[in-house]
Coordinates of C-alpha atoms in Angstrom, one line a residue:
M1082 CA 64.8 -39.2 -9.6
P1083 CA 63.3 -38.2 -12.9
K1084 CA 63.2 -34.4 -13.8
K1085 CA 59.9 -32.8 -14.4
L1086 CA 59.3 -31.3 -17.8
L1087 CA 58.4 -27.8 -18.0
L1088 CA 55.7 -27.3 -20.8
L1089 CA 56.1 -24.2 -22.6
P1090 CA 53.6 -22.7 -24.9
P1091 CA 54.3 -23.3 -28.6
L1092 CA 56.5 -20.7 -30.4
C1093 CA 55.8 -19.2 -33.7
A1094 CA 58.3 -19.7 -36.5
S1095 CA 60.2 -16.4 -36.1
S1096 CA 59.7 -15.8 -32.6
T1097 CA 62.6 -15.7 -29.9
L1098 CA 62.2 -17.5 -26.5
R1099 CA 60.5 -15.3 -23.9
A1100 CA 59.5 -15.9 -20.3
P1101 CA 55.9 -17.0 -19.9
R1102 CA 53.5 -14.0 -18.9
A1103 CA 51.3 -14.2 -15.9
R1104 CA 47.6 -15.0 -17.0
P1105 CA 45.2 -12.3 -16.3
A1106 CA 42.8 -12.6 -13.4
A1107 CA 39.4 -14.0 -14.5
R1108 CA 36.7 -11.7 -15.0
P1109 CA 33.3 -12.3 -13.2
A1110 CA 30.7 -13.6 -15.2
M1111 CA 28.3 -11.1 -16.7
N1112 CA 25.2 -12.4 -14.9
A1113 CA 27.1 -13.3 -11.6
A1114 CA 24.9 -12.5 -8.6
R1115 CA 25.8 -9.1 -6.9
T1116 CA 25.0 -7.9 -3.4
G1117 CA 24.4 -4.1 -4.3
Y1118 CA 20.9 -2.8 -3.9
R1119 CA 19.7 1.0 -4.0
V1120 CA 16.5 2.6 -2.8
F1121 CA 15.0 5.5 -4.7
S1122 CA 12.2 7.9 -4.0
A1123 CA 9.9 8.5 -7.0
N1124 CA 9.0 11.8 -5.7
S1125 CA 11.3 14.6 -4.9
T1126 CA 8.9 16.6 -2.7
A1127 CA 9.9 16.7 0.9
A1128 CA 6.5 15.4 2.1
C1129 CA 6.9 12.4 -0.2
T1130 CA 10.5 11.7 0.5
E1131 CA 9.9 11.6 4.3
L1132 CA 9.1 7.8 4.4
A1133 CA 11.9 7.0 2.2
K1134 CA 14.4 8.7 4.3
R1135 CA 13.0 6.9 7.3
I1136 CA 13.4 3.6 5.5
T1137 CA 16.9 4.0 4.4
E1138 CA 18.0 5.3 8.0
R1139 CA 16.5 1.9 9.3
L1140 CA 18.7 0.1 6.5
G1141 CA 21.9 1.9 7.3
A1142 CA 21.8 3.0 3.5
E1143 CA 21.6 6.2 1.4
L1144 CA 18.9 7.6 -0.6
G1145 CA 19.7 6.8 -4.4
K1146 CA 20.5 9.9 -6.4
S1147 CA 17.7 10.8 -8.8
V1148 CA 15.9 13.9 -10.0
V1149 CA 12.0 13.8 -10.6
Y1150 CA 10.4 17.1 -11.8
Q1151 CA 7.7 18.4 -14.1
E1152 CA 8.4 20.2 -17.4
T1153 CA 6.6 23.6 -18.0
N1154 CA 4.3 21.6 -20.1
G1155 CA 3.3 19.3 -17.4
E1156 CA 5.3 16.4 -18.6
T1157 CA 7.1 14.3 -15.9
R1158 CA 11.0 14.0 -16.3
V1159 CA 13.1 11.3 -14.3
E1160 CA 16.8 11.4 -14.3
I1161 CA 18.8 8.5 -12.5
K1162 CA 22.2 10.1 -11.5
E1163 CA 24.0 7.0 -10.7
S1164 CA 24.9 3.6 -12.0
V1165 CA 22.3 0.7 -11.0
R1166 CA 23.6 -2.1 -13.3
G1167 CA 22.8 -5.5 -11.8
Q1168 CA 21.5 -4.4 -8.6
D1169 CA 18.3 -4.5 -6.9
I1170 CA 16.4 -1.5 -7.0
F1171 CA 13.6 -0.5 -4.6
I1172 CA 11.5 2.6 -5.8
I1173 CA 9.4 3.9 -2.8
Q1174 CA 6.5 5.9 -4.2
T1175 CA 4.0 7.6 -1.4
I1176 CA 0.8 8.9 -3.2
P1177 CA 0.2 12.5 -2.7
R1178 CA -3.2 14.5 -3.6
D1179 CA -2.1 14.6 -7.4
V1180 CA -2.4 10.6 -8.0
N1181 CA -2.1 10.5 -11.6
T1182 CA 1.3 12.5 -11.5
A1183 CA 2.6 10.1 -8.8
V1184 CA 1.5 7.2 -11.1
M1185 CA 3.5 8.7 -14.1
E1186 CA 6.6 9.3 -11.6
L1187 CA 6.6 5.7 -10.7
L1188 CA 6.1 4.3 -14.2
I1189 CA 8.6 6.7 -15.8
M1190 CA 11.3 5.7 -13.1
A1191 CA 10.6 2.1 -13.4
Y1192 CA 11.2 2.4 -17.2
A1193 CA 14.4 4.6 -16.9
L1194 CA 15.9 1.9 -14.1
K1195 CA 14.9 -1.0 -16.5
T1196 CA 16.7 0.6 -19.5
A1197 CA 19.7 1.1 -17.2
C1198 CA 20.3 -2.5 -16.7
A1199 CA 18.9 -2.9 -13.2
R1200 CA 18.8 -6.7 -12.1
N1201 CA 15.4 -6.6 -10.2
I1202 CA 13.0 -3.4 -10.0
I1203 CA 10.7 -3.7 -6.7
G1204 CA 8.0 -1.0 -6.3
V1205 CA 7.4 -0.2 -2.6
I1206 CA 3.8 1.4 -2.8
P1207 CA 2.4 1.7 0.8
Y1208 CA -0.9 2.7 -0.6
F1209 CA -1.9 1.5 -3.8
P1210 CA -3.8 3.7 -5.9
Y1211 CA -7.0 3.4 -7.8
S1212 CA -7.5 0.2 -5.4
K1213 CA -11.2 1.2 -4.9
Q1214 CA -11.7 0.8 -8.6
S1215 CA -11.1 -3.0 -8.4
K1216 CA -14.6 -4.2 -9.5
M1217 CA -16.9 -3.6 -12.5
R1218 CA -19.4 -0.7 -12.0
K1219 CA -21.9 -0.7 -14.8
R1220 CA -20.3 0.6 -18.0
G1221 CA -17.2 1.5 -16.3
S1222 CA -13.7 -0.3 -16.3
I1223 CA -11.4 -2.2 -13.6
V1224 CA -8.9 0.5 -13.7
C1225 CA -6.7 -1.2 -11.0
K1226 CA -6.1 -4.2 -13.4
L1227 CA -4.9 -1.5 -16.1
L1228 CA -2.7 0.0 -13.5
A1229 CA -1.1 -3.5 -12.9
S1230 CA -0.6 -4.2 -16.4
M1231 CA 1.3 -0.9 -16.9
L1232 CA 3.6 -1.5 -13.9
A1233 CA 4.4 -4.7 -15.2
K1234 CA 5.2 -3.4 -18.7
A1235 CA 7.2 -0.6 -17.5
G1236 CA 9.7 -3.2 -15.7
L1237 CA 8.6 -3.6 -12.1
T1238 CA 9.3 -7.2 -11.0
H1239 CA 7.9 -7.2 -7.6
I1240 CA 5.6 -4.9 -5.4
I1241 CA 5.6 -4.3 -1.7
T1242 CA 2.2 -2.7 -0.5
M1243 CA 0.1 -2.4 2.4
D1244 CA -3.5 -3.3 3.3
L1245 CA -4.9 -3.4 -0.1
H1246 CA -8.5 -2.3 -0.3
Q1247 CA -9.4 -5.6 -1.7
K1248 CA -7.1 -8.6 -1.3
E1249 CA -8.1 -10.2 -4.7
I1250 CA -6.1 -7.1 -6.4
Q1251 CA -3.0 -9.2 -6.1
G1252 CA -4.4 -11.6 -8.7
F1253 CA -4.3 -8.6 -11.2
F1254 CA -0.5 -8.8 -11.3
S1255 CA 1.8 -11.2 -13.4
F1256 CA 4.5 -10.9 -10.7
P1257 CA 4.8 -11.4 -6.8
V1258 CA 2.9 -8.9 -4.7
D1259 CA 3.5 -8.7 -0.7
N1260 CA 0.5 -7.1 0.9
L1261 CA 1.8 -6.2 4.2
R1262 CA -0.4 -5.5 7.1
A1263 CA -0.4 -2.3 9.4
S1264 CA -2.7 -3.7 12.1
P1265 CA 0.1 -4.8 14.6
F1266 CA 1.1 -1.2 14.7
L1267 CA -2.4 0.0 15.3
L1268 CA -2.9 -2.5 18.0
Q1269 CA 0.1 -1.5 19.6
Y1270 CA -1.1 1.9 19.5
I1271 CA -4.3 0.9 21.2
Q1272 CA -2.6 -1.0 23.9
E1273 CA -0.2 1.6 24.8
E1274 CA -1.7 5.1 23.8
I1275 CA -5.5 4.6 24.7
P1276 CA -6.1 4.9 28.5
N1277 CA -8.2 2.2 29.7
Y1278 CA -8.6 0.5 26.6
R1279 CA -9.9 -2.7 28.2
N1280 CA -13.3 -0.6 28.3
A1281 CA -13.2 -0.1 24.6
V1282 CA -15.5 -1.5 22.0
I1283 CA -14.3 -2.2 18.3
V1284 CA -16.9 -0.7 15.9
A1285 CA -17.5 -1.4 12.3
K1286 CA -19.0 1.6 10.5
S1287 CA -21.0 -0.6 8.0
P1288 CA -21.4 -4.5 7.8
D1289 CA -18.6 -4.4 5.0
A1290 CA -15.8 -3.5 7.6
A1291 CA -17.2 -6.2 10.1
K1292 CA -14.6 -8.6 9.4
R1293 CA -11.6 -6.1 10.1
A1294 CA -13.5 -4.9 13.4
Q1295 CA -13.8 -8.8 14.5
S1296 CA -10.0 -9.3 13.8
Y1297 CA -9.2 -6.4 16.0
A1298 CA -11.7 -7.2 18.6
E1299 CA -10.5 -10.9 18.9
R1300 CA -6.8 -9.9 19.2
L1301 CA -7.6 -7.2 21.8
R1302 CA -10.1 -9.7 23.6
L1303 CA -12.7 -6.8 23.3
G1304 CA -16.5 -6.5 22.5
L1305 CA -17.6 -5.8 18.7
A1306 CA -20.3 -3.4 17.4
V1307 CA -21.6 -3.0 13.7
I1308 CA -23.4 0.1 12.5
H1309 CA -26.0 -0.8 10.1
G1310 CA -28.8 1.1 8.4
E1311 CA -30.0 3.3 5.7
A1312 CA -27.4 6.2 6.8
Q1313 CA -24.8 3.9 5.4
C1314 CA -23.7 3.5 1.8
T1315 CA -21.8 0.4 0.7
E1316 CA -19.9 -0.2 -2.4
L1317 CA -21.8 -3.3 -3.2
D1318 CA -25.1 -1.5 -4.3
M1319 CA -23.4 -0.9 -7.9
D1320 CA -20.4 -3.1 -7.8
D1321 CA -20.5 -5.6 -10.8
G1322 CA -21.8 -5.6 -14.4
R1323 CA -25.0 -7.4 -13.6
H1324 CA -26.8 -4.0 -13.0
S1325 CA -25.7 -3.1 -16.7
P1326 CA -27.5 -2.1 -18.7
P1327 CA -29.9 0.1 -16.7
M1328 CA -33.7 -0.6 -16.7
V1329 CA -35.2 1.0 -19.7
K1330 CA -39.0 1.8 -20.0
N1331 CA -40.9 0.4 -22.8
A1332 CA -37.9 -2.0 -23.5
T1333 CA -38.7 -4.7 -26.0
V1334 CA -38.9 -8.3 -24.4
H1335 CA -39.2 -11.4 -26.2
P1336 CA -42.6 -13.0 -26.4
G1337 CA -43.1 -15.6 -23.6
L1338 CA -39.7 -14.6 -21.7
E1339 CA -40.8 -13.7 -18.1
L1340 CA -37.6 -13.2 -15.8
P1341 CA -38.3 -12.8 -12.1
L1342 CA -38.0 -9.1 -11.1
M1343 CA -35.2 -8.2 -8.7
M1344 CA -36.7 -6.6 -5.6
A1345 CA -35.1 -3.3 -4.9
K1346 CA -33.1 -2.8 -1.6
E1347 CA -34.5 -1.0 1.1
K1348 CA -32.2 -0.5 4.1
P1349 CA -33.5 -0.8 7.7
P1350 CA -33.5 2.2 10.0
I1351 CA -30.0 2.9 11.1
T1352 CA -29.0 0.9 14.2
V1353 CA -25.9 -0.1 16.4
V1354 CA -25.8 -3.8 16.8
G1355 CA -23.9 -4.2 20.1
D1356 CA -23.5 -2.3 23.3
V1357 CA -21.4 0.9 23.4
G1358 CA -23.0 2.8 26.4
G1359 CA -20.5 4.1 28.8
R1360 CA -17.5 2.6 26.8
I1361 CA -14.9 3.8 24.4
A1362 CA -15.8 3.3 20.8
I1363 CA -12.9 2.4 18.3
I1364 CA -13.9 2.5 14.8
V1365 CA -11.5 0.7 12.4
D1366 CA -11.2 0.7 8.6
D1367 CA -8.6 0.4 5.9
I1368 CA -8.9 3.9 4.2
I1369 CA -10.2 7.1 5.6
D1370 CA -10.7 9.8 2.9
D1371 CA -14.1 11.4 2.8
V1372 CA -15.0 11.6 6.4
E1373 CA -18.8 12.2 6.3
S1374 CA -19.5 8.6 7.0
F1375 CA -17.1 8.5 10.0
V1376 CA -18.5 11.7 11.4
A1377 CA -21.9 10.3 11.2
A1378 CA -21.0 7.1 12.7
A1379 CA -19.5 9.1 15.7
E1380 CA -22.6 11.0 16.1
I1381 CA -24.7 7.9 16.3
L1382 CA -22.2 6.4 18.9
K1383 CA -22.4 9.4 21.0
E1384 CA -25.9 9.2 21.1
R1385 CA -25.8 5.5 22.0
G1386 CA -23.5 6.4 25.1
A1387 CA -19.9 6.2 24.0
Y1388 CA -18.0 8.5 25.9
K1389 CA -14.7 8.7 23.7
I1390 CA -14.3 7.9 20.0
Y1391 CA -11.4 6.9 18.2
V1392 CA -11.1 6.4 14.2
M1393 CA -8.1 3.9 13.3
A1394 CA -7.3 3.4 9.5
T1395 CA -4.0 2.3 7.7
H1396 CA -4.2 5.0 4.9
G1397 CA -5.2 8.7 5.9
I1398 CA -5.9 10.2 2.6
L1399 CA -8.1 13.1 4.3
S1400 CA -9.3 14.7 1.1
A1401 CA -11.2 18.0 0.7
E1402 CA -12.6 19.4 4.1
A1403 CA -11.8 16.2 6.0
P1404 CA -9.4 18.1 8.7
R1405 CA -12.0 20.6 9.3
L1406 CA -14.8 18.1 9.7
I1407 CA -13.0 15.9 12.1
E1408 CA -12.2 19.2 14.0
E1409 CA -15.7 20.2 14.4
S1410 CA -16.9 16.5 14.9
S1411 CA -17.4 14.1 17.9
I1412 CA -14.4 12.2 17.0
D1413 CA -11.7 12.6 19.8
E1414 CA -9.0 11.1 17.7
V1415 CA -8.1 10.0 14.3
V1416 CA -5.2 7.7 14.0
V1417 CA -3.4 6.8 10.6
T1418 CA -0.3 5.4 9.5
N1419 CA 2.3 7.3 7.3
T1420 CA 1.7 5.3 4.1
V1421 CA 0.3 8.5 2.7
P1422 CA 1.7 12.0 3.5
H1423 CA -0.7 14.0 5.4
E1424 CA 1.5 16.7 7.3
V1425 CA -0.6 19.7 6.0
Q1426 CA -3.8 17.8 7.5
K1427 CA -2.1 17.4 10.7
L1428 CA -1.3 21.1 11.2
Q1429 CA -5.0 21.7 10.3
C1430 CA -6.5 19.4 12.6
P1431 CA -4.4 18.4 15.9
K1432 CA -6.8 15.3 16.5
I1433 CA -4.8 13.5 13.5
K1434 CA -2.2 11.3 14.8
T1435 CA 0.5 9.4 12.9
V1436 CA 1.8 5.8 13.5
D1437 CA 5.2 5.0 11.8
I1438 CA 5.2 1.7 9.5
S1439 CA 8.9 2.3 8.2
L1440 CA 10.1 -0.8 10.2
I1441 CA 8.3 -3.2 8.7
L1442 CA 8.8 -1.8 5.1
S1443 CA 12.6 -1.6 5.7
E1444 CA 12.6 -5.3 7.0
A1445 CA 10.5 -6.5 3.9
I1446 CA 13.2 -4.7 1.8
R1447 CA 15.9 -6.5 3.7
R1448 CA 14.6 -9.9 3.3
I1449 CA 13.7 -9.6 -0.4
H1450 CA 17.1 -8.3 -1.2
N1451 CA 18.7 -11.3 0.9
G1452 CA 16.5 -13.9 -0.4
E1453 CA 15.0 -14.7 3.2
S1454 CA 11.4 -15.8 3.6
M1455 CA 8.7 -13.3 4.3
A1456 CA 6.8 -15.5 6.8
Y1457 CA 8.2 -13.7 9.8
L1458 CA 6.1 -10.6 8.6
F1459 CA 2.9 -12.5 8.3
R1460 CA 3.0 -14.5 11.5
N1461 CA -0.4 -14.8 13.2
I1462 CA -1.9 -13.2 10.0
T1463 CA -5.2 -15.2 8.6
V1464 CA -6.9 -14.9 5.4
D1465 CA -9.7 -12.8 6.9
D1466 CA -7.2 -10.1 8.3

């Protein structure tokens, strides 16, 4: 049987024979996929980190180590206290009353993570700020589009949000946006926490909210009512630039040019379309901020015979005197999710109740990191929801 030849590495001219050295283990490629991810909170205050802690507890992870604070001159400083190289980073930012500071915290943290070589930077922004400024108003600007461009420039590659004020806002971004829905949690609250909810009617406080109210009514198999009239003010009155420039007296008109005059709007007397007498009225909307319109709607529903009134919304901003006005009104309960911190308002008004939505946010984080489909989180969701 012929002997096998042992091939040795070639020797240099003056070298002596030595045993071959073991080859070192191959290093992983620089761009090899990694399984690590971290969750950071872009705000260090206790109220704002509460949601982040709930999410990390559900994920079985620890909150990333970072420091976010304001300098004495008002500038925002962010320091990342651990390595994030090659990892998927999720930044959770809830929006407190100081919206502009929260936006800067998010931008600066995203940029810090980008320069620290994070692989993907995903912003978890349950309530997206400036979402009401998503249409042109006379000589104003579409601030929401500006914010989307700033987030992309800072380094974000994906956003998870909830119940955008206008779904078309997703088109402002140059990267993926997952617009989750809080309605399953609010529907569950109605079924489990409102006694005799089968005797309820879903109410839209203005025609603009009718689609959302219809979605709730169809899922709960309940009736629908819509409040309409001059006491309601809608955003559509001055939404687009076709009202600009404003009409000017003695304006110069080209000879022979006669355009038809747009008739001024005149709202009818306030009325409730639908029967609410002897029933529970549940007003639904996406945002509850200035509560005057909700309080006025509750008074009208009381006059029409509703014996109990609930207000349900995804984002409970509850600015200014909202807790006091709710406490003194005919509203029996205001139910909101924890997309926005509102612990102070709850202390001022015991009528305010909170529904936790950290479950769906943590599941979205898990699926995005693992590259799984998000379809499960949008099951039975239609275009109008």
